[in-house]
JSON list of C-alpha atoms in Angstrom, two decimals:
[
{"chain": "A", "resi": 1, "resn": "UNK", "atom": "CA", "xyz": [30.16, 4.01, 19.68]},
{"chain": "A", "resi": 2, "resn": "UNK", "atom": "CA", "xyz": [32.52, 3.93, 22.34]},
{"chain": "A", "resi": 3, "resn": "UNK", "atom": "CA", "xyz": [29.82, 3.02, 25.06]},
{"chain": "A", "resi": 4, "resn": "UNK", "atom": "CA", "xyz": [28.58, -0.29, 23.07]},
{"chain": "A", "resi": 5, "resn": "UNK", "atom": "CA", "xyz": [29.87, -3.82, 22.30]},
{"chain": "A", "resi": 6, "resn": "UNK", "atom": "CA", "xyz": [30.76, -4.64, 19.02]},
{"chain": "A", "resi": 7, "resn": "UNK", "atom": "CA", "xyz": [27.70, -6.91, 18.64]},
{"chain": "A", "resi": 8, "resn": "UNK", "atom": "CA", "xyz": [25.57, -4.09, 19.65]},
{"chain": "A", "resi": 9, "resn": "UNK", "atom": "CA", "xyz": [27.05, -1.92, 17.11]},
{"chain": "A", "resi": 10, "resn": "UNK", "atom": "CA", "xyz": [26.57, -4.38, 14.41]},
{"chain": "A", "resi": 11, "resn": "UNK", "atom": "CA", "xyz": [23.07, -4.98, 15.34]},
{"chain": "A", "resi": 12, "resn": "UNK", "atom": "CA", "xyz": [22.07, -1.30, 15.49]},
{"chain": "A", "resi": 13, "resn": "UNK", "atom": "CA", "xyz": [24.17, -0.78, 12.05]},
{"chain": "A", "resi": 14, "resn": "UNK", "atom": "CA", "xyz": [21.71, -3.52, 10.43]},
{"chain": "A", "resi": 15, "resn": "UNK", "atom": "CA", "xyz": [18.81, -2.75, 11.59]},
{"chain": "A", "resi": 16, "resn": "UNK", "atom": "CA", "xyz": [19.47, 1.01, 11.11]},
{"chain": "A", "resi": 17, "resn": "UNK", "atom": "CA", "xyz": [20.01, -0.25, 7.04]},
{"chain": "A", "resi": 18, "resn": "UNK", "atom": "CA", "xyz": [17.97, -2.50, 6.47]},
{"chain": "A", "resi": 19, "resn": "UNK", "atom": "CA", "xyz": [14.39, -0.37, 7.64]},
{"chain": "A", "resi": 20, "resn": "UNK", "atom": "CA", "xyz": [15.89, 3.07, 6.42]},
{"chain": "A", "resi": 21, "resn": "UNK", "atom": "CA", "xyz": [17.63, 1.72, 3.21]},
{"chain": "A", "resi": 22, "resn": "UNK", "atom": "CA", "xyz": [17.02, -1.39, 2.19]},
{"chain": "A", "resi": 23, "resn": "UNK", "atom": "CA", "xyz": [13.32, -0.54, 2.89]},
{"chain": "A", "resi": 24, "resn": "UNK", "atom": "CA", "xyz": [13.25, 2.01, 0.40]},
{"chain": "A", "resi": 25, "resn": "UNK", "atom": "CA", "xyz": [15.06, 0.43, -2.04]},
{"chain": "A", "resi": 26, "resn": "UNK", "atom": "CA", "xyz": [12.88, -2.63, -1.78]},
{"chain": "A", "resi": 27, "resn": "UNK", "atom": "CA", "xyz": [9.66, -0.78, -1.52]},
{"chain": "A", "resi": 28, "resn": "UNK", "atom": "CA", "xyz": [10.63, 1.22, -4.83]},
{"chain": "A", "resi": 29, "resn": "UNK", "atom": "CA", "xyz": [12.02, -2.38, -6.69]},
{"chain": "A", "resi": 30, "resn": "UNK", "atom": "CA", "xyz": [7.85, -3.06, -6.09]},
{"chain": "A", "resi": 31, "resn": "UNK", "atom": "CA", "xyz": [6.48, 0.44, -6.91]},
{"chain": "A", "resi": 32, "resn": "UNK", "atom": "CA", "xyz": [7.70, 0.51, -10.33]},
{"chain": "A", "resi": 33, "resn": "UNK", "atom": "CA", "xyz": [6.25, -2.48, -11.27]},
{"chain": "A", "resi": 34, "resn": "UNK", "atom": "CA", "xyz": [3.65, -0.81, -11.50]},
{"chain": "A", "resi": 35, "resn": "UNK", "atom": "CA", "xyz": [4.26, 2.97, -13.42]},
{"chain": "A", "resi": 36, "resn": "UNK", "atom": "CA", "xyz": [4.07, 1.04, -16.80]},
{"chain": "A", "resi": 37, "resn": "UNK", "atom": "CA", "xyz": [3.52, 4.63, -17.85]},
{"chain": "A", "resi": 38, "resn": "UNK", "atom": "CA", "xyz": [5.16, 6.30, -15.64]},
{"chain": "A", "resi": 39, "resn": "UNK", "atom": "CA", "xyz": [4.75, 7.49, -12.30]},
{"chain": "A", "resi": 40, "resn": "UNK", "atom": "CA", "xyz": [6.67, 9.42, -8.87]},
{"chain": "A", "resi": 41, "resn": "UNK", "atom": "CA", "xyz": [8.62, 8.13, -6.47]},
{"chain": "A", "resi": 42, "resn": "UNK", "atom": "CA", "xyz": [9.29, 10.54, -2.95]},
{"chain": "A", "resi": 43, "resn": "UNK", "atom": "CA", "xyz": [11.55, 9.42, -0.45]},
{"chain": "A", "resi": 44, "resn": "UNK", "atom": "CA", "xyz": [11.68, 10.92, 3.09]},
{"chain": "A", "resi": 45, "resn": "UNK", "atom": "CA", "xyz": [15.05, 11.19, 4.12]},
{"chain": "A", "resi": 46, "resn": "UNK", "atom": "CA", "xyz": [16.94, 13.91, 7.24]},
{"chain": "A", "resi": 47, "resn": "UNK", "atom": "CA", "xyz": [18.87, 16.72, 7.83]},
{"chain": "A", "resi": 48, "resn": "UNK", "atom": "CA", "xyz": [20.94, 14.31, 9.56]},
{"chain": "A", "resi": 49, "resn": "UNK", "atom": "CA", "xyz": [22.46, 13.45, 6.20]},
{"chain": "A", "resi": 50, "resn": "UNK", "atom": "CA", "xyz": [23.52, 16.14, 5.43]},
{"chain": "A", "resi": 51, "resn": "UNK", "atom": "CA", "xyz": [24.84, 17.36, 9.07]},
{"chain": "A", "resi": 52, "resn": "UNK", "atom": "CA", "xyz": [25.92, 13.88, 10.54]},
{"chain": "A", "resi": 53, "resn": "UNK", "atom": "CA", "xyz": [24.53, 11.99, 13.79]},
{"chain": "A", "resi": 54, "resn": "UNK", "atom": "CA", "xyz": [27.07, 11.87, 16.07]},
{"chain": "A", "resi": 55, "resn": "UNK", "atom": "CA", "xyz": [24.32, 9.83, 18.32]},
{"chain": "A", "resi": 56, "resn": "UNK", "atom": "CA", "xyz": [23.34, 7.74, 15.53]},
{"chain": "A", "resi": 57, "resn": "UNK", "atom": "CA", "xyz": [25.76, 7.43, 13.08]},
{"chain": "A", "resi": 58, "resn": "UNK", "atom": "CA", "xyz": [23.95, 4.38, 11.42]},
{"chain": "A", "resi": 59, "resn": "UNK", "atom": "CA", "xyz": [20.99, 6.76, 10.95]},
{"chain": "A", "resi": 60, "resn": "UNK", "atom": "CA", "xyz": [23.30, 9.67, 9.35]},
{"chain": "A", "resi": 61, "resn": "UNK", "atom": "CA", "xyz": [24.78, 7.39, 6.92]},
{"chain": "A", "resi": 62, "resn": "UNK", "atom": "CA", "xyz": [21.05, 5.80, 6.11]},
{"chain": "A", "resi": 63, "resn": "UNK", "atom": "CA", "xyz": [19.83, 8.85, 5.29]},
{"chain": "A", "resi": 64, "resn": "UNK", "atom": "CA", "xyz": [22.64, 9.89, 3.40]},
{"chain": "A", "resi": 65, "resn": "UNK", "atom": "CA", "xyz": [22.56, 6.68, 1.46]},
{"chain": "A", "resi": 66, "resn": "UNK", "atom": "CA", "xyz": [19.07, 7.21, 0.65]},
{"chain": "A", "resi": 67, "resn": "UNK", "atom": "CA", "xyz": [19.78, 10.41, -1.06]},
{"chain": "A", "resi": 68, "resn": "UNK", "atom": "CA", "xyz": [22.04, 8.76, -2.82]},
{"chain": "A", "resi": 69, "resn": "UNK", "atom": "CA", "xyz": [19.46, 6.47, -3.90]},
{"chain": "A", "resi": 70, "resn": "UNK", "atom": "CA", "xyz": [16.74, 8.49, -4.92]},
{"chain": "A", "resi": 71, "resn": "UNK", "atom": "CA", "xyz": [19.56, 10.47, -7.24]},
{"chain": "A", "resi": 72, "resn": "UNK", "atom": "CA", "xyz": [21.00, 6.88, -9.07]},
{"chain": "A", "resi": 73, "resn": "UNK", "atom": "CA", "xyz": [16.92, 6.10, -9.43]},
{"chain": "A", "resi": 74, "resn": "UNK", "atom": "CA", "xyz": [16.23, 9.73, -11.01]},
{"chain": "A", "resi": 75, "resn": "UNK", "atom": "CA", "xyz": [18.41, 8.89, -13.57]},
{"chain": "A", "resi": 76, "resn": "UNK", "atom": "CA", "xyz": [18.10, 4.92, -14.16]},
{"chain": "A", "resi": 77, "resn": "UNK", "atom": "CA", "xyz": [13.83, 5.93, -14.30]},
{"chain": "A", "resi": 78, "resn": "UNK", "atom": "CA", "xyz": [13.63, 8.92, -16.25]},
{"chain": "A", "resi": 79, "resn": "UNK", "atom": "CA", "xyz": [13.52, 6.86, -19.65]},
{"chain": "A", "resi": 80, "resn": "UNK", "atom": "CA", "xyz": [9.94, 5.23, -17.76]},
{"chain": "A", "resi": 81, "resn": "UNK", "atom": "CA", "xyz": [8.85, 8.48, -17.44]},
{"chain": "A", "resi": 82, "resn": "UNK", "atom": "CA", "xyz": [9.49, 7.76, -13.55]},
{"chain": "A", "resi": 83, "resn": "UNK", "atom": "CA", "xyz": [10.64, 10.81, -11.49]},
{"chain": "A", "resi": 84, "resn": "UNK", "atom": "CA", "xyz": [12.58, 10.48, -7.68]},
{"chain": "A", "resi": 85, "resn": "UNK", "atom": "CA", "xyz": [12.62, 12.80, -5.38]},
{"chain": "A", "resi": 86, "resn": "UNK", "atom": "CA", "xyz": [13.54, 13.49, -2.23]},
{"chain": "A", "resi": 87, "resn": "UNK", "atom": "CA", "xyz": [12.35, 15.62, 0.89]},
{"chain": "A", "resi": 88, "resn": "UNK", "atom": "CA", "xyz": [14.83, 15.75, 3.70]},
{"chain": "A", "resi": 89, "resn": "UNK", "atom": "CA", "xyz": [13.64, 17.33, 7.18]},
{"chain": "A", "resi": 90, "resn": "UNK", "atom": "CA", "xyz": [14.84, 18.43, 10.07]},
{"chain": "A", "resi": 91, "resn": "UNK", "atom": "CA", "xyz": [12.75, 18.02, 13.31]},
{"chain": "A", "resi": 92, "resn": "UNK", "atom": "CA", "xyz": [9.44, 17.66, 12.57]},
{"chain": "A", "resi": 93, "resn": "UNK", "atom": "CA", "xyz": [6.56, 17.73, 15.44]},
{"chain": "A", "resi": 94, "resn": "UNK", "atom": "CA", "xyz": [5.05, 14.16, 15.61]},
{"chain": "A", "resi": 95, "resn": "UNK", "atom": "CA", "xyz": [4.76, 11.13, 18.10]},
{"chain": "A", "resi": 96, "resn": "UNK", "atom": "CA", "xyz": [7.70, 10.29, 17.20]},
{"chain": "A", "resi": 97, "resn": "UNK", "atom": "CA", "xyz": [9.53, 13.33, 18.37]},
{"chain": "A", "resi": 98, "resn": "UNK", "atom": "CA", "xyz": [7.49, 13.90, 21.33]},
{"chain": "A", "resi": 99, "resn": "UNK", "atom": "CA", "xyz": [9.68, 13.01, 23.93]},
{"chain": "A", "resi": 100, "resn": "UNK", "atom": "CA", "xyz": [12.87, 14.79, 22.24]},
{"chain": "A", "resi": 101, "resn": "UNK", "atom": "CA", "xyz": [10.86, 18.41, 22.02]},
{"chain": "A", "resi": 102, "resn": "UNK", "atom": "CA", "xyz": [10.47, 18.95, 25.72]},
{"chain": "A", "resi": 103, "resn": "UNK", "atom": "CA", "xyz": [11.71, 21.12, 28.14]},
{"chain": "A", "resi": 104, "resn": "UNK", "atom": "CA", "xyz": [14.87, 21.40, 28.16]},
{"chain": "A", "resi": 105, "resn": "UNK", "atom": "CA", "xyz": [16.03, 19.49, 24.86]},
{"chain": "A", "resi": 106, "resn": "UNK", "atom": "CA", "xyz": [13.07, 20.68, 22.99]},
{"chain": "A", "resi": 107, "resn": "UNK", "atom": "CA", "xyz": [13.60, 24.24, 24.38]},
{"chain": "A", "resi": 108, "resn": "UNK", "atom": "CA", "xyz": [17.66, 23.88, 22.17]},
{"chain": "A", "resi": 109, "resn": "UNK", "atom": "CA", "xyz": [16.16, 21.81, 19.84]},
{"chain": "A", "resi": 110, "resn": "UNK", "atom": "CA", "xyz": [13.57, 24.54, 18.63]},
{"chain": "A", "resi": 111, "resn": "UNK", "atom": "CA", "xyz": [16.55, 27.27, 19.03]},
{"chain": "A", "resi": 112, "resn": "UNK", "atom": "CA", "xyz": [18.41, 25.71, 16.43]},
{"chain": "A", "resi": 113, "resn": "UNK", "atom": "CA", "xyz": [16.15, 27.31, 13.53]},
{"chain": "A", "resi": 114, "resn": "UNK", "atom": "CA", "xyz": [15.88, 31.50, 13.61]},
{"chain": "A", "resi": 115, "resn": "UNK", "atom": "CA", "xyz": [11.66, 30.72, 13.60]},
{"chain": "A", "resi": 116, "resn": "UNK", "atom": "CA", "xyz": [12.33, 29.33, 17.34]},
{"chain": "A", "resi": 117, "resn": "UNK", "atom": "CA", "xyz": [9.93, 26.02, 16.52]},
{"chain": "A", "resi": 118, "resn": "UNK", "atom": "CA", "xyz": [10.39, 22.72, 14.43]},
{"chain": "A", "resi": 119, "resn": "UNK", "atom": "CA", "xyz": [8.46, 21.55, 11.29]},
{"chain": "A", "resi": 120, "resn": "UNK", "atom": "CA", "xyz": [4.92, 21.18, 11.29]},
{"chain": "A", "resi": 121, "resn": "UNK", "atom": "CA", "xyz": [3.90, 17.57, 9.39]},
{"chain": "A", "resi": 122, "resn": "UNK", "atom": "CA", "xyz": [1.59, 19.57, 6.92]},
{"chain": "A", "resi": 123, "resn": "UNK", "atom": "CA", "xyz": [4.68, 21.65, 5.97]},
{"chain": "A", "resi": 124, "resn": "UNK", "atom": "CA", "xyz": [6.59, 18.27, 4.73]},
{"chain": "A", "resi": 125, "resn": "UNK", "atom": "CA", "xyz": [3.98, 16.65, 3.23]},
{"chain": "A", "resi": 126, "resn": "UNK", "atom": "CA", "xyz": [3.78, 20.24, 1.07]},
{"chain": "A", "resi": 127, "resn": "UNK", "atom": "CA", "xyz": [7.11, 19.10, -0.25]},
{"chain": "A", "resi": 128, "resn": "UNK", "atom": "CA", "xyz": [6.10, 15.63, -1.28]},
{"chain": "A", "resi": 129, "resn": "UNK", "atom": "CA", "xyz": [2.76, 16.41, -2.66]},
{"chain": "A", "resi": 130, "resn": "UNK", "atom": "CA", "xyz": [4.48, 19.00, -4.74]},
{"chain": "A", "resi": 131, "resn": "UNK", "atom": "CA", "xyz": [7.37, 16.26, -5.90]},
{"chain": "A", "resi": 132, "resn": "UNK", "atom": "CA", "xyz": [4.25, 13.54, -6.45]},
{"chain": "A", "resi": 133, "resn": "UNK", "atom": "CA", "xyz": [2.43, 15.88, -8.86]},
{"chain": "A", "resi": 134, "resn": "UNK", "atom": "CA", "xyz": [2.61, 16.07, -12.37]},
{"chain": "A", "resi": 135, "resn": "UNK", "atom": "CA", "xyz": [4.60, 19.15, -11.71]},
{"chain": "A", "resi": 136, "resn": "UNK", "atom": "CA", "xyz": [7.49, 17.89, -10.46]},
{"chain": "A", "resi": 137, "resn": "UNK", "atom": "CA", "xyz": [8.57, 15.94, -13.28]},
{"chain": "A", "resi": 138, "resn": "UNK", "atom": "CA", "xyz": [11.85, 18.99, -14.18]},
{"chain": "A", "resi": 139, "resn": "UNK", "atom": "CA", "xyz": [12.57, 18.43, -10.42]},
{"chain": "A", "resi": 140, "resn": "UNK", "atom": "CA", "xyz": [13.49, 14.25, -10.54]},
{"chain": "A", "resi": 141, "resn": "UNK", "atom": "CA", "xyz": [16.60, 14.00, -8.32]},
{"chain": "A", "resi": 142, "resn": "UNK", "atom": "CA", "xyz": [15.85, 16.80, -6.38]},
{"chain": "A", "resi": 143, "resn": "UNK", "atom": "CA", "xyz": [16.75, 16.52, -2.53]},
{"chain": "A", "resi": 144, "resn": "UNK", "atom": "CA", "xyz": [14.32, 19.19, -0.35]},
{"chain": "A", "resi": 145, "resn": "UNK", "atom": "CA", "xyz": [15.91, 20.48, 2.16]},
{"chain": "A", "resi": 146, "resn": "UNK", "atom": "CA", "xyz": [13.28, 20.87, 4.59]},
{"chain": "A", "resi": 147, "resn": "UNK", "atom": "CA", "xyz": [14.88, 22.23, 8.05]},
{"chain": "A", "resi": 148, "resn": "UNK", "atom": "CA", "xyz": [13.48, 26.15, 8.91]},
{"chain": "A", "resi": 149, "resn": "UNK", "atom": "CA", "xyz": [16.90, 27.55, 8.51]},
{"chain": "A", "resi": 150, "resn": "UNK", "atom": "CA", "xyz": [18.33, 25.57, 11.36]},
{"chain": "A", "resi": 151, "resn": "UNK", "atom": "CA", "xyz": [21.38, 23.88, 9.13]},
{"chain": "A", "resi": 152, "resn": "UNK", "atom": "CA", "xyz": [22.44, 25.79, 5.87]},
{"chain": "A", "resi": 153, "resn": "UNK", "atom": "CA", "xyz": [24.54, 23.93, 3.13]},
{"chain": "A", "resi": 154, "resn": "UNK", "atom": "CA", "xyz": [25.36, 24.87, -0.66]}
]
């Protein structure tokens, strides 16, 4: 924050919103037209909204903001028979995190959780197959806090 222009920060604060956000939002305004009978709805959200970004504050508060989504949606779409959940992760091992998991970063990075490694991507998409079955209806509103020990909260 201090290290940007104000124009910088508004651009990163928009963009941050509008994929992370606005993307879900719009992408579940869609979905639901078509559960005339029902349906699920699982949005991937972070451990960063629970913990804060200090990097990427914009990201934190997306995250956060999606969870607060998914919980306003639980309860506006149970009458349609439409549950919302949520998974939240912490690092996960993909492409994406590639260049954040090595040596030395990765090494405190993978520290941070008492099993010594980050997620595995089968081990999240556990959580939202569970949360997409039929199963999951009781669960609507749930948030899945998906991190390997490495940031408790009650």
């Amino acid at each position: 924050m201090t290290e940007v222009s104000y124009e910088e920060w508004q651009t990163a604060w928009h963009r941050t919103l509008a994929v992370n956000l606005l993307g879900a939002a719009n992408a579940t305004w869609c979905a639901v037209r078509h559960m005339p009978h029902g349906g699920r709805i699982v949005n991937v959200s972070s451990r960063g909204a629970f913990r804060g970004e200090p990097d990427s504050p914009a990201y934190g508060a997306s995250k956060a903001g999606m969870n607060a989504l998914g919980q306003s949606l639980a309860i506006a779409l149970a009458p349609h028979g439409i549950a919302v959940g949520t998974v939240a992760p912490g690092f996960v091992e993909t492409d994406m995190t590639n260049e954040h998991l090595k040596a030395p970063r990765g090494d405190a990075i993978r520290a941070q959780s008492p099993f010594g490694r980050v997620a595995e991507a089968d081990e999240i998409a556990a959580a939202v197959l569970y949360l997409a079955s039929p199963a999951a209806e009781w669960a609507s509103g749930a948030i899945i806090d998906l991190n390997g020990a490495s940031y408790l909260r009650s």
